Amino acid sequence: MSRFITVFLSSVIAMAVIGFFVGIGDGVPKSDGVNESELVDLLPSESAVADAKLIPALSYAEIASTAMGPTKAWQATPQSLPQPEFDLYTKIEPSESEKEASSKLRASRRAYNGAPPIIPHLVENTNDAACYACHSSGVKLAGLKASVMSHVYLANCVQCHAPMAPTPFQSIDATVETTFVGLPAPKEGKRAYKGAPPTIPHSRWMRENCNACHGGPHGWAGMESTHPWRTNCVQCHAPSATLDQMPESEVVPMLPPLDVVTAEVGVGTPQ
Amino acid sequence: MLAKPQFPTMPLLFGEASAVPISGLIVTFQSSVAEHSNTIAVLRKIPEIDIGESAGSKLAIVIDSETKRRDQEIWDTVQQLPGVIDLAVAMVAFDEDHQAN
Amino acid sequence: MDSERRSFLKSAAMVAAGSMVTSGTSLPVVQADEGVDDLPVSDGLSWNKAPCRFCGTGCHVQVGIERGRVVAIAGDKAADVNKGLLCVKGYHVGGILYGKDRLTKPLLRKEGKLVEIEWDAAIEIVAKRIFDSPKTFAFYGSGQWTIPEGYAAQKFMKGGLGNNHIDPNARLCMASAVTGFLATYGVDEPAGCYQDLDECDVLITWGNNPAEMHPVLFSRVTDRRSRGETVRIIDIGTRRTRTTDAANDYLEMKPHGDVAISLGIMHLLIANDNYDKSFVEKHCNFRGAEADAPTLQGESISEEEFRRRIAKYTPEHVEELSGVPAEKIRMLGELFGNHDIRITSLWCMGMNQHTMGTAINSLVHGVHLLSGHFGRPGDAPTSLTGQPSACGTVREVGTLAHALPGGRIVAKPEHREQCEDFWNLKPGSINEVPGYHTVKMFEQFTKPTAEGGDITTLFVQVTNPGQTLPNLNALFNDKKGLEDKFLIVSDVYPTATTQLADLILPAALWVEKNGMFGNSERRTQQWFKMVDPPGEARDDCWMTIAIAHKLFEMGHEGMKDKNGEFIFAIKDANGKEIPIWQFEHYYDTNVDKHLFEEYRLFSTMKHKNLAPYDEYVKARGLRWPVVQQEDGSWRETRYRFSEFDDPFVTKGQEFEFYHSSSNDGRAQIWFHEYAPPPEVPDDDYPMWLCTGRVLEHWHTGTLTRRLSPLNRAMPTAYVEMNSEDAKAANIRQGEKVVIESRRGTCELPVWIDGRGRPPRGTVFVPFFDETKLINNCTLEAHDPFSKQPDYKKCAVRVVKKTPVKVPS
């Protein structure tokens, strides 16, 4: 329980501060009104003075209403939340079962491959800055992983990503009866020959950041690149013009073939 | 050295360089080009103008004049010709060597 | 040396100019996309374009088809509306076809039980009821009708049956926007387009929550901020929403406060003398309502009179009426007085579902006209629509009780004549008396015949009135038990409406048929059938034509044109009629194309010119007027009434309102007196009730509640309450309460300070949930001109259901 509070606290603070840096309104989760949380009192309030260490309390009576807890100095170091070490050159060898579990989890969050993933947690009373705090470059905390945004920052995250049901309605059975079968994730790209770099088997639209899934410390198990130190992915892996909705032509346009004079007419008899 | 062709969007560039410009322009008429033979006859009379392709209500011309002043004069004249509703620049090339000589 | 170089440069210049002449790139001519309609098939997956099935934004999607089923959706990068982006509904639109309970067989109610019947029998039952009593038949459709579907229904009713009882659900949604446009400009639909959202400096949302209801358009604005641009968003509303979260200013108003605010802005523009005098002098007239019998046209008033009437709407008085502080009204007045910035207003249901709907629409147009914030990109009063073809089908095809296609009305003899002419009908075929509007239609249907209820057969297509009508107990539920009343419902899933239906017809949906939609920015869009409908589900358009042909066979005179031919006759190349009324032959030809080419003839009178069908096949929609150029290409229009873009504006006028109701090329700046809402909270019913929508669900949820990711995110309707109100009533989060009004009740769980945060004294309920019908409570009071009901305000009380529990 206390570990959970610590985790929650740290993420609340991280959100607040990064939200401040990102500069988009107030990244602070708002209280839900009824169940006034004690956490609110711990957040920096206007009454906190600039001095990082000094807590202003003129009398004991005021102590209860005085903002305490995180000091400015501590708030300023959110980036140093302990993150597991990531070694770029570690050899990645996920087992088949790990791969399968990982891709199952991934598929469970999408109606079809290419659909924006649903949000597997609550987003009540939070806003874009709060999403961005964890999902801009990914976070691992207490066994939970925030995946990395695969596209550039776009406002109004929940426009595309459907959240979990709001707290009061969590117990409602929301299953639907449908026969819809979504497009499965591609297993692999095509290789021109054994050992050739595979083509990219999915659209690159909204997936400009290959590392979101294929690399770095927060990629999907089983999808990681075997060579994360190489950064220009499309240098070797060819995307698909069709999937990327490029202008298409029926045939690959080529110059007309060479006009070679055939043997019967030409040989030995120049005219 | 070959002069670099430039692609301005506004005729402002006429006054910018000291070189004498060669400009490719698009004249837009109120209606089909064929209906403005009088105006085209006037265009033909201006020695600095070469007349090119036309399609619909648009006609391509090239102006190659000796001085900037003359160029501006031609521009103004063409704009005021009957039937002309728009004059747009497709390309302006400055011949710097010519100026230097 | 020189001459060679110069001649090279000359030829280069000539090539450049010549290529622009021939390609026409200096004009914004729409280029057809290469390979749009059949992207190459690879690995069994093919992609095809279609507009999204949901709201009026009109995003284009790419539909991924594999083995005859939709398996994936992608935002269409070639679409100007959404530029590759979608919303959470759009991304899952493919799943709407595959709910397990799709209707696949015609069902007839016999002795209270539904039994499966054959299509032939179903069509015959309908035709027979119409044949026996053509005058008491009514057709209720929607803004989700495709353009050809609406056009066929329109021709069938008004041309074929001479019966004007045809009205759409858009009456509940867009009617006041229409009357607002007509009163102001003399012709319907917005002058600007979505480009305004890219160019405005200030965006004002009037009782509008685009962050949830038109998210793709709203993020088009907020994404500009992420790119470093400055856009000031001002949210005027009755509760805090996700739009408020993104707004720089939130102006909380009392219900009907919008009327006072717009009057207050105009008052300040005049008092501060910073209105756009030259624009008003050249392009505007002043207008007010007649004292005794107000009409939509009103009467001309002088500028002096306008000044006299508006004088009392000082910021202080407006504060009293609207609850918005006087300083904020002054802030708005100053913004509109500043001609160096661009201001776009957005509104949707807040201003339309309003007993002063016509008035408030006209007033906000008036604010933009008086201040001259009109007609430049970014300066626009923009009315949004909630259905994919509210504009295309309802407003342009005119599937309303008083209208005819292309902006014509049944009351005008010359308009009827033109339509009879286009349709090749006998003179006098079209009835001159307008039919019943929605509320009246359902009143007459649910009233016993003996008491004067003179609608006995009602055919409902593509909509769900059993959930969306206001005051359901009075307007819908009373149908129960009326033996001689017959309700026919064509739909894709069981709904609140099919519960009372006597005959249920299974319909094809979205890409299971050909179609065309018209979105909020005058953009007409086309798609092709991509997959087969399930079971025996069939196209709505086919149903109308099949019923018409059955009547033709029975000898109904109206189904014959002047030459005795079937009114929907389509002939092949050899002049032989194609039996499109037989479903197996319906796709022998493209019926949509035939109907659209016929409909296109109607579009030029009001300068809403449409291009030929094949142009729409190539494009991601085209905004009318689409006018053919000298070189044969078709050019769409982004800005109407502005000389720089609208080909119909007289040269040199800068702006011209060429359908002006005063016949002088001018728009009307209206004055309307503020009036209080029709029902105000009192001691018995102390709370305001506002109804509306949520991001995840679309309208009555028939489609979106069958999509797992959306239903998971929003599984139930709820009542949103202010925490203070909840505390005072000892109501806890998630607790079930009963909302009671004078008309009915609805039981809902409470969400305190939820997604939206109403102020004290207000509750909000979304209407998407068919198991929690909030329209049992709403009021059917409606706008006098548009007949659109006010769903946004009535008086209710919140009653605690469970006995008080002591918190442990």
CSV table of N, CA and C in Angstrom, one decimal, chain C residues 427-481:
chain,number,residue,atom,x,y,z
C,427,PRO,N,-48.4,18.9,-64.9
C,427,PRO,CA,-48.5,20.2,-64.1
C,427,PRO,C,-49.5,19.9,-62.9
C,428,GLY,N,-49.2,20.5,-61.8
C,428,GLY,CA,-50.1,20.3,-60.6
C,428,GLY,C,-49.8,19.1,-59.8
C,429,SER,N,-48.8,18.3,-60.2
C,429,SER,CA,-48.5,17.1,-59.4
C,429,SER,C,-48.0,17.4,-58.0
C,430,ILE,N,-47.3,18.5,-57.8
C,430,ILE,CA,-46.8,18.8,-56.5
C,430,ILE,C,-47.8,19.7,-55.7
C,431,ASN,N,-48.0,19.2,-54.5
C,431,ASN,CA,-48.9,19.9,-53.5
C,431,ASN,C,-48.3,21.2,-53.0
C,432,GLU,N,-49.1,22.3,-53.0
C,432,GLU,CA,-48.6,23.6,-52.6
C,432,GLU,C,-48.5,23.8,-51.0
C,433,VAL,N,-49.2,22.9,-50.3
C,433,VAL,CA,-49.3,23.1,-48.9
C,433,VAL,C,-48.2,22.3,-48.2
C,434,PRO,N,-47.3,23.0,-47.4
C,434,PRO,CA,-46.3,22.3,-46.7
C,434,PRO,C,-46.8,21.2,-45.8
C,435,GLY,N,-46.0,20.1,-45.7
C,435,GLY,CA,-46.4,19.0,-44.9
C,435,GLY,C,-46.1,19.2,-43.4
C,436,TYR,N,-46.3,18.2,-42.6
C,436,TYR,CA,-46.0,18.3,-41.2
C,436,TYR,C,-44.5,18.2,-40.9
C,437,HIS,N,-44.1,19.2,-40.1
C,437,HIS,CA,-42.7,19.1,-39.6
C,437,HIS,C,-42.7,18.1,-38.5
C,438,THR,N,-41.4,17.7,-38.1
C,438,THR,CA,-41.2,16.5,-37.3
C,438,THR,C,-42.2,16.4,-36.0
C,439,VAL,N,-42.2,17.4,-35.2
C,439,VAL,CA,-42.9,17.3,-34.0
C,439,VAL,C,-44.4,17.1,-34.3
C,440,LYS,N,-44.9,17.9,-35.3
C,440,LYS,CA,-46.3,17.8,-35.7
C,440,LYS,C,-46.6,16.4,-36.3
C,441,MET,N,-45.7,15.9,-37.1
C,441,MET,CA,-45.8,14.6,-37.8
C,441,MET,C,-46.1,13.5,-36.7
C,442,PHE,N,-45.2,13.5,-35.7
C,442,PHE,CA,-45.4,12.5,-34.6
C,442,PHE,C,-46.6,12.8,-33.7
C,443,GLU,N,-46.9,14.0,-33.6
C,443,GLU,CA,-48.2,14.3,-32.8
C,443,GLU,C,-49.4,13.7,-33.6
C,444,GLN,N,-49.4,13.9,-34.9
C,444,GLN,CA,-50.5,13.4,-35.7
C,444,GLN,C,-50.5,11.8,-35.8
C,445,PHE,N,-49.3,11.3,-35.7
C,445,PHE,CA,-49.2,9.8,-35.8
C,445,PHE,C,-49.6,9.1,-34.5
C,446,THR,N,-49.3,9.8,-33.4
C,446,THR,CA,-49.5,9.1,-32.1
C,446,THR,C,-50.9,9.5,-31.5
C,447,LYS,N,-51.6,10.4,-32.2
C,447,LYS,CA,-53.0,10.8,-31.8
C,447,LYS,C,-53.9,9.8,-32.5
C,448,PRO,N,-54.9,9.2,-31.8
C,448,PRO,CA,-55.9,8.3,-32.4
C,448,PRO,C,-56.5,9.0,-33.6
C,449,THR,N,-56.8,8.1,-34.7
C,449,THR,CA,-57.4,8.7,-35.9
C,449,THR,C,-58.7,9.4,-35.6
C,450,ALA,N,-59.4,8.8,-34.7
C,450,ALA,CA,-60.8,9.4,-34.4
C,450,ALA,C,-60.6,10.8,-33.8
C,451,GLU,N,-59.5,11.1,-33.2
C,451,GLU,CA,-59.3,12.4,-32.6
C,451,GLU,C,-58.6,13.3,-33.6
C,452,GLY,N,-58.5,12.9,-34.8
C,452,GLY,CA,-57.9,13.9,-35.8
C,452,GLY,C,-56.4,13.6,-36.1
C,453,GLY,N,-55.9,12.4,-35.6
C,453,GLY,CA,-54.5,12.1,-35.9
C,453,GLY,C,-54.5,11.6,-37.4
C,454,ASP,N,-54.2,12.4,-38.3
C,454,ASP,CA,-54.4,12.0,-39.7
C,454,ASP,C,-53.1,11.5,-40.4
C,455,ILE,N,-52.1,11.0,-39.6
C,455,ILE,CA,-51.0,10.2,-40.2
C,455,ILE,C,-51.2,8.8,-39.7
C,456,THR,N,-51.4,7.8,-40.6
C,456,THR,CA,-51.7,6.5,-40.2
C,456,THR,C,-50.6,5.5,-40.5
C,457,THR,N,-49.8,5.8,-41.5
C,457,THR,CA,-48.6,5.0,-41.9
C,457,THR,C,-47.4,5.9,-41.9
C,458,LEU,N,-46.4,5.4,-41.1
C,458,LEU,CA,-45.2,6.2,-41.0
C,458,LEU,C,-44.0,5.3,-41.4
C,459,PHE,N,-43.2,5.8,-42.3
C,459,PHE,CA,-42.0,5.0,-42.8
C,459,PHE,C,-40.8,5.8,-42.2
C,460,VAL,N,-40.0,5.1,-41.4
C,460,VAL,CA,-38.8,5.8,-40.8
C,460,VAL,C,-37.6,5.1,-41.4
C,461,GLN,N,-36.7,5.9,-42.0
C,461,GLN,CA,-35.5,5.4,-42.6
C,461,GLN,C,-34.3,6.1,-41.9
C,462,VAL,N,-33.2,5.3,-41.6
C,462,VAL,CA,-31.9,5.8,-41.2
C,462,VAL,C,-32.0,6.7,-39.9
C,463,THR,N,-32.9,6.5,-39.0
C,463,THR,CA,-32.9,7.3,-37.8
C,463,THR,C,-33.7,6.6,-36.7
C,464,ASN,N,-33.6,7.2,-35.5
C,464,ASN,CA,-34.1,6.5,-34.4
C,464,ASN,C,-35.0,7.4,-33.5
C,465,PRO,N,-36.1,7.8,-34.0
C,465,PRO,CA,-36.9,8.8,-33.3
C,465,PRO,C,-37.4,8.4,-31.9
C,466,GLY,N,-37.5,7.0,-31.7
C,466,GLY,CA,-37.9,6.5,-30.4
C,466,GLY,C,-37.0,6.9,-29.3
C,467,GLN,N,-35.8,7.4,-29.7
C,467,GLN,CA,-34.8,7.8,-28.7
C,467,GLN,C,-34.6,9.3,-28.7
C,468,THR,N,-34.7,9.9,-29.9
C,468,THR,CA,-34.3,11.3,-30.1
C,468,THR,C,-35.4,12.3,-30.0
C,469,LEU,N,-36.6,11.9,-30.2
C,469,LEU,CA,-37.7,13.0,-30.1
C,469,LEU,C,-37.7,13.5,-28.7
C,470,PRO,N,-38.1,14.8,-28.6
C,470,PRO,CA,-38.3,15.3,-27.2
C,470,PRO,C,-39.6,14.8,-26.6
C,471,ASN,N,-39.7,14.8,-25.3
C,471,ASN,CA,-40.9,14.4,-24.7
C,471,ASN,C,-41.5,13.1,-25.3
C,472,LEU,N,-40.7,12.1,-25.2
C,472,LEU,CA,-41.0,10.8,-25.8
C,472,LEU,C,-42.4,10.3,-25.4
C,473,ASN,N,-42.8,10.5,-24.2
C,473,ASN,CA,-44.1,9.9,-23.8
C,473,ASN,C,-45.2,10.5,-24.6
C,474,ALA,N,-45.1,11.8,-25.0
C,474,ALA,CA,-46.1,12.4,-25.7
C,474,ALA,C,-46.0,12.2,-27.2
C,475,LEU,N,-44.8,12.1,-27.7
C,475,LEU,CA,-44.6,12.1,-29.2
C,475,LEU,C,-44.3,10.7,-29.8
C,476,PHE,N,-44.0,9.8,-29.0
C,476,PHE,CA,-43.7,8.5,-29.6
C,476,PHE,C,-44.4,7.3,-28.8
C,477,ASN,N,-44.2,7.2,-27.5
C,477,ASN,CA,-44.7,6.1,-26.8
C,477,ASN,C,-46.2,5.9,-26.9
C,478,ASP,N,-46.9,7.0,-27.2
C,478,ASP,CA,-48.4,6.9,-27.3
C,478,ASP,C,-48.8,6.1,-28.5
C,479,LYS,N,-47.9,5.7,-29.4
C,479,LYS,CA,-48.3,4.9,-30.6
C,479,LYS,C,-48.8,3.5,-30.1
C,480,LYS,N,-48.2,3.1,-29.0
C,480,LYS,CA,-48.6,1.7,-28.5
C,480,LYS,C,-50.1,1.6,-28.4
C,481,GLY,N,-50.6,0.5,-28.9
C,481,GLY,CA,-52.0,0.2,-28.7
C,481,GLY,C,-52.9,0.9,-29.8
